[in-house]
mmCIF file of C-alpha atoms in Angstrom:
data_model
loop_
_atom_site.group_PDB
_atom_site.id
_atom_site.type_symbol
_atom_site.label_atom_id
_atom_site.label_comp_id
_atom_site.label_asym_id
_atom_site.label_seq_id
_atom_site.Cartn_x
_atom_site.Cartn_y
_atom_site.Cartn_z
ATOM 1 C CA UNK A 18 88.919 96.653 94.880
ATOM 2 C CA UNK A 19 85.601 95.663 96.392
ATOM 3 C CA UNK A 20 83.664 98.890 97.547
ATOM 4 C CA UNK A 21 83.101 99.002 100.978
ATOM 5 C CA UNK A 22 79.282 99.708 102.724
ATOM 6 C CA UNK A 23 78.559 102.918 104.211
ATOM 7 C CA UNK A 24 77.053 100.951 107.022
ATOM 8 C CA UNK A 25 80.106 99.051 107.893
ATOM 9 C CA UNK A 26 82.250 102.546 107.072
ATOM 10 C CA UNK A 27 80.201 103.948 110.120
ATOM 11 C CA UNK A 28 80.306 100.580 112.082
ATOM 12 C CA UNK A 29 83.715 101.039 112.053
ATOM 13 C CA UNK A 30 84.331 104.664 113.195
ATOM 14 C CA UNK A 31 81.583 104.185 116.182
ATOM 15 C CA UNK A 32 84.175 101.370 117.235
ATOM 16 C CA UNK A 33 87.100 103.162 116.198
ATOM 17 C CA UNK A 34 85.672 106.570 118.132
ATOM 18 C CA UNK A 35 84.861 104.650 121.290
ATOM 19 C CA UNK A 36 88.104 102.904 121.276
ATOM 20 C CA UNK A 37 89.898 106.743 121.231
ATOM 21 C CA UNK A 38 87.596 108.191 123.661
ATOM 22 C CA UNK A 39 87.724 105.183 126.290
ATOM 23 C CA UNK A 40 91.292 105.865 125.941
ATOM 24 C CA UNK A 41 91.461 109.784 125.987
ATOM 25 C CA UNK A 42 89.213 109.877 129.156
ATOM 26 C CA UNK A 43 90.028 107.235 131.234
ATOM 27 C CA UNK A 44 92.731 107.901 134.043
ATOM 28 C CA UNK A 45 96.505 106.897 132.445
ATOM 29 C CA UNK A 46 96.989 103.686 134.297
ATOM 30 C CA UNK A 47 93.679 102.289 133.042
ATOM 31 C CA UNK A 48 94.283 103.628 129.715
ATOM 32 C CA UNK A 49 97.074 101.408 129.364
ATOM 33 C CA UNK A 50 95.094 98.420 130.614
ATOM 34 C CA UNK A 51 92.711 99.403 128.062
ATOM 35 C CA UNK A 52 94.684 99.550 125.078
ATOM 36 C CA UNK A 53 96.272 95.997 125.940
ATOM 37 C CA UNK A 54 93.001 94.628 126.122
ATOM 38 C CA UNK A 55 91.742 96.035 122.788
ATOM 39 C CA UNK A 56 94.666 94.665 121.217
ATOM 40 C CA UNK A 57 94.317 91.266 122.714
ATOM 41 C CA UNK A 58 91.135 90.928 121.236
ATOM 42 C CA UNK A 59 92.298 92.579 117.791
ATOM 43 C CA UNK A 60 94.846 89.358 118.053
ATOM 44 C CA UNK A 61 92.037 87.171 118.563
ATOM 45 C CA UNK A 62 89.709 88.425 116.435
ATOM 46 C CA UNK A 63 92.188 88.908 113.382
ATOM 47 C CA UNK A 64 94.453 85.632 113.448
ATOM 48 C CA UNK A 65 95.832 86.600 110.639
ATOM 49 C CA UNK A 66 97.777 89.390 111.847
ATOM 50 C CA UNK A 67 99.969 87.206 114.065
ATOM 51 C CA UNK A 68 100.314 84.582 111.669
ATOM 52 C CA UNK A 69 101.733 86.956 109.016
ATOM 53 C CA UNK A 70 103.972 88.076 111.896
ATOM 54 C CA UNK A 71 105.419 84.864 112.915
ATOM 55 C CA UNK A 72 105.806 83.687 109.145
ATOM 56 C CA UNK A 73 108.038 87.059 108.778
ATOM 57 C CA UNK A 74 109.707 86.216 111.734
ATOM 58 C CA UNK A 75 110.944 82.406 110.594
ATOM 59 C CA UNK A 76 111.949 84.276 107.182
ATOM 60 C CA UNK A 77 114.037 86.594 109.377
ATOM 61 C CA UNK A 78 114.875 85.319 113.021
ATOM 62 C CA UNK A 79 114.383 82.095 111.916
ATOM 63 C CA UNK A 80 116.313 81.250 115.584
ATOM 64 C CA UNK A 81 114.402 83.714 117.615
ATOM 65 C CA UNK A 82 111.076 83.170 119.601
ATOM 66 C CA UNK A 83 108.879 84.587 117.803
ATOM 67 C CA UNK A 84 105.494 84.374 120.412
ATOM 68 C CA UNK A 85 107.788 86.776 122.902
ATOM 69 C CA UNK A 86 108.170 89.075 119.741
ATOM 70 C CA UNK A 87 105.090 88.917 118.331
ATOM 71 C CA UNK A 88 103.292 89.753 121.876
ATOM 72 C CA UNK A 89 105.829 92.683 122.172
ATOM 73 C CA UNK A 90 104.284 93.926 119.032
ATOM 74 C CA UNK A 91 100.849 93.715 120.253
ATOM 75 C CA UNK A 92 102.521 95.551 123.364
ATOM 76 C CA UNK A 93 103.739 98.642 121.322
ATOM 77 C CA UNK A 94 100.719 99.214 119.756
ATOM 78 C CA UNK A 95 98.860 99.718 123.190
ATOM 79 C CA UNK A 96 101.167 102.317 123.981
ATOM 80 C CA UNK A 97 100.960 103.992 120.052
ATOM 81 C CA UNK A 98 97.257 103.643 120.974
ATOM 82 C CA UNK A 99 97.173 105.240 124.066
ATOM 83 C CA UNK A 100 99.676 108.239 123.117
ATOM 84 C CA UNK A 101 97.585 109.058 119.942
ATOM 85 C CA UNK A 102 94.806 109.145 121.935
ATOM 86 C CA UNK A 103 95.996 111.682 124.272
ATOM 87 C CA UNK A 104 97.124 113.897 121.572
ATOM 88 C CA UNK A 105 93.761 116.216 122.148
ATOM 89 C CA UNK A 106 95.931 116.750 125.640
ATOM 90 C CA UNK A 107 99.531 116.797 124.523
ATOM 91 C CA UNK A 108 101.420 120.370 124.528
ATOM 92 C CA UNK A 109 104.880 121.211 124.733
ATOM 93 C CA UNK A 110 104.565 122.000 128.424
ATOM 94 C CA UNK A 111 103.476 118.466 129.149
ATOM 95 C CA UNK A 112 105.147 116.681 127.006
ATOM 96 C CA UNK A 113 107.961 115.530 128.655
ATOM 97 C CA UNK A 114 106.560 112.290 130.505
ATOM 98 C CA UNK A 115 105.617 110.980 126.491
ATOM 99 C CA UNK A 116 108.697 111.507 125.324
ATOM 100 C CA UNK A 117 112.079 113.338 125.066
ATOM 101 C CA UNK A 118 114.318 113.699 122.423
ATOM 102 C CA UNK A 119 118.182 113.439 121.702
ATOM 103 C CA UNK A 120 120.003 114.780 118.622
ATOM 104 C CA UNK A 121 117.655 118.139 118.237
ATOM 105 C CA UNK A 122 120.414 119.963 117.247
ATOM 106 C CA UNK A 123 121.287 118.529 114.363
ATOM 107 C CA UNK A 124 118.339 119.118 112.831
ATOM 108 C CA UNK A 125 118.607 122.797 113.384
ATOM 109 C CA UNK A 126 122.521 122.601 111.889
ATOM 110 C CA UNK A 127 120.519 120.917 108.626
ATOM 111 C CA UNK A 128 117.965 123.798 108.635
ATOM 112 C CA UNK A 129 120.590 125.987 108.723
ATOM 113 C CA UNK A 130 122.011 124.903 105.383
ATOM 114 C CA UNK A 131 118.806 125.782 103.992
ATOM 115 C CA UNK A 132 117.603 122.875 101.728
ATOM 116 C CA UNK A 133 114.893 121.693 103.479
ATOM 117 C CA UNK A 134 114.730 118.304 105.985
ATOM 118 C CA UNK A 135 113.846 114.815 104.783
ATOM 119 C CA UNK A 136 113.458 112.784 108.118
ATOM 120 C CA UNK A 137 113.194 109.110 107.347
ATOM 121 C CA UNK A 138 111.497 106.831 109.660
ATOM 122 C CA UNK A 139 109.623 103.775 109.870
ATOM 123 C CA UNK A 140 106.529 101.530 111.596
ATOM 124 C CA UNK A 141 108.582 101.137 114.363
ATOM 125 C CA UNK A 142 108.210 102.080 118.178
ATOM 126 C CA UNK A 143 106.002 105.204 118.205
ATOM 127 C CA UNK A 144 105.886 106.952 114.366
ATOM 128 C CA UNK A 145 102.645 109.033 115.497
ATOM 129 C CA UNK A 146 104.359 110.740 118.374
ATOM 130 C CA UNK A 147 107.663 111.410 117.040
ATOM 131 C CA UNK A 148 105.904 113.363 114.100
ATOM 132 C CA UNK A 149 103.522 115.164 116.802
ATOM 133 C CA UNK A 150 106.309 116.038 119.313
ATOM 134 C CA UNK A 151 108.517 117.131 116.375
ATOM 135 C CA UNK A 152 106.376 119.790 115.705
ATOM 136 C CA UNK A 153 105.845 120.788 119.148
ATOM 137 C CA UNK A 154 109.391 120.788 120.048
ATOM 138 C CA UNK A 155 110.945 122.470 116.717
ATOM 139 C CA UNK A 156 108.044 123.314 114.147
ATOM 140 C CA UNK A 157 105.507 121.896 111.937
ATOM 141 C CA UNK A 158 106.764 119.584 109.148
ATOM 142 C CA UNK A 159 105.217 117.739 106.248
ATOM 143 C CA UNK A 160 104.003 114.369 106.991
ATOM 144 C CA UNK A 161 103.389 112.159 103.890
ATOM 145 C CA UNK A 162 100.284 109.780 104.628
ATOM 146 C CA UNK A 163 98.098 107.406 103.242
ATOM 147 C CA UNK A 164 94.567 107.487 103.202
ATOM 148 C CA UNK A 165 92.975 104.751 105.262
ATOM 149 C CA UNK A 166 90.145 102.370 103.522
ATOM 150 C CA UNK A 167 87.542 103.686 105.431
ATOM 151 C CA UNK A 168 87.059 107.588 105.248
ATOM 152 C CA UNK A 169 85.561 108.252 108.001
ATOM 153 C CA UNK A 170 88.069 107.042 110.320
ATOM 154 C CA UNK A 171 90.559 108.486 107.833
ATOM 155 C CA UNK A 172 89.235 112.079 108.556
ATOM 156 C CA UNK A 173 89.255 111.329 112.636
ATOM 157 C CA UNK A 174 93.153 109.970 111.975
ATOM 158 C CA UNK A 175 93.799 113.067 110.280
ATOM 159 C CA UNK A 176 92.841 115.240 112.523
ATOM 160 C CA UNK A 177 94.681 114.269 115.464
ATOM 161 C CA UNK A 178 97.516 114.006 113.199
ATOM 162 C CA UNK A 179 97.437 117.480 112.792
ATOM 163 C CA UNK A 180 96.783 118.852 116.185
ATOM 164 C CA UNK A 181 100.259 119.327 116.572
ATOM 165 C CA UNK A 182 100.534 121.761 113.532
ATOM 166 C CA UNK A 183 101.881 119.534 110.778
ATOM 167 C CA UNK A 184 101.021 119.522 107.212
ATOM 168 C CA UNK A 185 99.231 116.416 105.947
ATOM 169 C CA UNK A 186 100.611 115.513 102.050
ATOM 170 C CA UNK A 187 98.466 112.724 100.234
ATOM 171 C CA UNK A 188 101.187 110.139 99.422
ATOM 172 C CA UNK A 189 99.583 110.228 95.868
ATOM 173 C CA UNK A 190 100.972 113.050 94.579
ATOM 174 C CA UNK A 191 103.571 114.180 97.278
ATOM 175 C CA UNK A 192 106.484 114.890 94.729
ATOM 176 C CA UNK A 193 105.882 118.129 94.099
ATOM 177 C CA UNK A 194 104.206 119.299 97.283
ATOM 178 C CA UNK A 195 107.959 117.596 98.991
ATOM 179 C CA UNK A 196 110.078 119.699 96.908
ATOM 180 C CA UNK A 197 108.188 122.554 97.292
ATOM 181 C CA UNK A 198 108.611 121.997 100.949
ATOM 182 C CA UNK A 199 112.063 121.556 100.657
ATOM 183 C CA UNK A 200 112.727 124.333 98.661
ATOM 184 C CA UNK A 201 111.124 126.503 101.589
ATOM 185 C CA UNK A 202 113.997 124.599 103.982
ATOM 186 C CA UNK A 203 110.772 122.357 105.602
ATOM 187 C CA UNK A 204 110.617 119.417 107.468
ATOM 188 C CA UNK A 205 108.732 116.356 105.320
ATOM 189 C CA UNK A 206 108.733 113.144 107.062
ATOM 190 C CA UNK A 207 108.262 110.019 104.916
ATOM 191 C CA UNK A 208 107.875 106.417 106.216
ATOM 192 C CA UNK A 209 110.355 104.512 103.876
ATOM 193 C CA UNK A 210 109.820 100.849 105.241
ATOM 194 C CA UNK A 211 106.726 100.089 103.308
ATOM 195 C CA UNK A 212 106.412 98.035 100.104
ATOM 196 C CA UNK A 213 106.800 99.203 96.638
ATOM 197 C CA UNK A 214 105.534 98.192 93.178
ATOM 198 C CA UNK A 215 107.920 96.892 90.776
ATOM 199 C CA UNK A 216 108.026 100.646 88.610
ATOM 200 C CA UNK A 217 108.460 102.151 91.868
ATOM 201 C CA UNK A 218 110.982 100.301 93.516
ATOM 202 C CA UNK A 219 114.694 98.337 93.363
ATOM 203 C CA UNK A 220 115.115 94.991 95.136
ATOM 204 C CA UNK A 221 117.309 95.412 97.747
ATOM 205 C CA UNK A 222 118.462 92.877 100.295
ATOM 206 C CA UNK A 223 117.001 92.783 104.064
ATOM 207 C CA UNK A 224 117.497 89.702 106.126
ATOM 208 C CA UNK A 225 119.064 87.596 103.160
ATOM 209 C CA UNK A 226 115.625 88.125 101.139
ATOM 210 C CA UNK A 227 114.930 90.284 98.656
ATOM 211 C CA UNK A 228 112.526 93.430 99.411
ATOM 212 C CA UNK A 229 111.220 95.838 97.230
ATOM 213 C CA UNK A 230 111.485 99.101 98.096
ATOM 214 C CA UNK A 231 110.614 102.643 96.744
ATOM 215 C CA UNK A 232 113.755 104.785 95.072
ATOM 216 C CA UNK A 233 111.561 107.699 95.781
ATOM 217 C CA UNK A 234 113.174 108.963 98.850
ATOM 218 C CA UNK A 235 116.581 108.549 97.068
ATOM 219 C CA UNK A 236 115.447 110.599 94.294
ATOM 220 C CA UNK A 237 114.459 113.189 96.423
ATOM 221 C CA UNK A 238 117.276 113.671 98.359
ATOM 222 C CA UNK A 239 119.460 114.163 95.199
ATOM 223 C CA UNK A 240 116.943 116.254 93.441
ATOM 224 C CA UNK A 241 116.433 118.932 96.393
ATOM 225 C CA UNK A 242 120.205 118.468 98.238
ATOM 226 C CA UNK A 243 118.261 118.094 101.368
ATOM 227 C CA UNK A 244 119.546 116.708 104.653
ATOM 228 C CA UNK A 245 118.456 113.331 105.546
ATOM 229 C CA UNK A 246 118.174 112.440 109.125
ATOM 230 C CA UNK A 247 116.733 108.759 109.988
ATOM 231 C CA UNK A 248 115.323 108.726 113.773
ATOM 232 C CA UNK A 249 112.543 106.831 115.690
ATOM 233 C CA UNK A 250 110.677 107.019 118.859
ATOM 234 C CA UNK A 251 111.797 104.083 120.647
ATOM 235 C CA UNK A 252 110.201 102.829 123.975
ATOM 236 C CA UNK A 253 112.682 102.824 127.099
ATOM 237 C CA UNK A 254 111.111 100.433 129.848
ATOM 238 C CA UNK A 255 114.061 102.225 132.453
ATOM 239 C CA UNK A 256 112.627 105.760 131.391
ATOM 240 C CA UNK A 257 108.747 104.675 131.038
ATOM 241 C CA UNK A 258 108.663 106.694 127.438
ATOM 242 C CA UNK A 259 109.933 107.440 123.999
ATOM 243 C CA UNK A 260 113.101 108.930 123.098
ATOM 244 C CA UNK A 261 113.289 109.964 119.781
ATOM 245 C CA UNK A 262 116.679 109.752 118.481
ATOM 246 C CA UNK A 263 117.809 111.701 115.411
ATOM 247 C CA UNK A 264 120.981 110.125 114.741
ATOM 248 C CA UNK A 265 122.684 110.742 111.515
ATOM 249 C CA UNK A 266 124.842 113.715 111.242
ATOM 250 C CA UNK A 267 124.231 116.572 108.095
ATOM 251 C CA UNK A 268 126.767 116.486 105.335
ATOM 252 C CA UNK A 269 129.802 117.628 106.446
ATOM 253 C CA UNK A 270 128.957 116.656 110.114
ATOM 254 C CA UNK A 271 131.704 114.540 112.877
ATOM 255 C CA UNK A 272 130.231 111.643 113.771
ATOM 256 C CA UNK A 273 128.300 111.151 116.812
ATOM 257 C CA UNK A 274 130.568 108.309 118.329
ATOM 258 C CA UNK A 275 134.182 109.685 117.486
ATOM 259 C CA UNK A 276 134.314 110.140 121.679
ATOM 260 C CA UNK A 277 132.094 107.402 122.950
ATOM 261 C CA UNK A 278 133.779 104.941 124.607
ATOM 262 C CA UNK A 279 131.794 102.605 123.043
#
C-alpha cells in the first residue's frame, strides 16, 4: 500500500475536525442541514461512492430505484454524522430523544447465563450510537474496530468512540482479547457484514450472489458458548430517532412473536 503524506494526514483531520465541531456546536436543526450538505458534496466530490452503490444495487434490486436508495444512504449518514458528533453531549439522562431501545432484557437474561455477549450488527442505520447508548443504558462492552488509514483521524474516531465507556479491541488480534471478554460474561460487539479474505471466510449466498464472509464470529460463538444477539439502530421517521432492537432470543428463550398477531 502506497504510504500516505503527513501533510495530507493533517489536511484531512483539520477537515475532518471542522466537519465534527460545525456539527457539535451548531444548534440541532442546523446541524442536520449541515451534515446533508457535507454529504452532498462528499457525493459530488467522490463519484465513485454512488456508482459502486448503484452497481450493488442492479446486482441486488435489480427492479428497485436505486437514485431514491442511494440518496437515502447519503441521508443516513447525515444523521450517523450528526449523532457521533454530539456524543461529547450524550448521557443517559438525555439520551432519550437519540434513541430508545426495545429487547433490553434479553440481554440481561444472556448475562445471566454467564458466558459473555456477542452482539452482531452491521453498517446499517446508526452502528456508532447503538454501541454508545449500549453502554450508557446497560454497561460498557467490547467494540472490535478497525483502524482508519489516516491516524490522526483514527485517534479523534477513537475517542468519541469511547466516551461512552466501551473498550476499543484492534480487529487484528481480537481473538483472544474476545474470549477473554467473554469468559468475564462481557459484551463484544463485532460488525459481521464486511468482506473477508478467502482463508478467512466461506462463500455464502446473499441476493443470489456469492459473498465471502468471515467464519470468525461462528467460531467464536462455539468456542466461548456465548449468547448471540443480532440488533441495529434503525431510524423511525414517525418517532424522529433510533430504536435499537435486540431481537433474537438466548438459547432456551420463547420466541418474541409466539403472541403477536402478526
Amino acid at each position: 500500500m502506497r504510504r500516505r503524506s503527513a501533510l495530507r494526514n493533517r489536511f484531512e483531520y483539520a477537515l475532518a475536525l471542522a466537519v465534527l465541531k460545525s456539527l457539535e456546536w451548531a444548534p440541532l436543526p442546523l446541524a442536520h442541514l449541515l451534515a446533508r450538505v457535507y454529504t452532498r458534496l462528499l457525493d459530488l466530490a467522490i463519484p465513485r461512492l454512488r456508482q459502486v452503490a448503484y452497481r450493488n444495487l442492479a446486482l441486488a434490486l435489480p427492479d428497485a430505484d436505486h437514485t431514491q436508495i442511494a440518496d437515502g444512504v447519503f441521508r443516513s449518514i447525515a444523521r450517523l454524522l450528526v449523532a457521533f458528533a454530539r456524543f461529547p453531549s450524550i448521557r443517559k439522562d438525555n439520551l432519550a430523544p437519540w434513541i430508545r431501545c426495545e429487547g433490553a432484557e434479553h440481554f440481561d437474561a444472556a448475562i445471566r447465563q454467564g458466558r459473555g455477549v456477542l452482539f452482531a450488527t452491521a453498517h446499517l442505520g446508526n452502528w456508532e450510537l447503538s454501541a454508545y447508548a449500549h453502554a450508557l443504558l446497560a454497561s460498557p462492552m467490547n467494540v472490535i474496530v478497525r483502524p482508519l488509514d489516516n491516524p490522526l483521524i483514527d485517534a479523534l474516531v477513537e475517542r468519541r468512540r469511547a466516551l461512552s465507556g466501551n473498550r476499543l479491541v484492534l480487529k487484528k488480534d481480537f481473538a483472544r482479547t474476545i474470549l477473554k471478554a467473554l469468559a468475564a460474561n462481557e459484551a463484544v460487539g463485532i460488525l459481521i457484514d464486511q468482506n473477508a479474505s478467502l482463508d478467512s471466510g466461506v462463500f455464502v449466498d446473499f441476493f443470489g450472489i456469492p459473498a465471502c464472509a468471515s467464519s470468525g464470529f461462528a467460531k467464536l460463538a462455539a468456542h466461548s458458548g456465548a449468547a448471540v444477539i443480532p440488533g441495529f439502530a434503525l431510524w423511525s421517521d414517525e418517532e424522529r430517532r433510533y430504536i435499537l432492537r435486540w431481537k433474537t432470543r438466548p438459547p432456551g428463550e420463547p420466541s418474541l412473536y409466539e403472541k403477536s398477531p402478526n
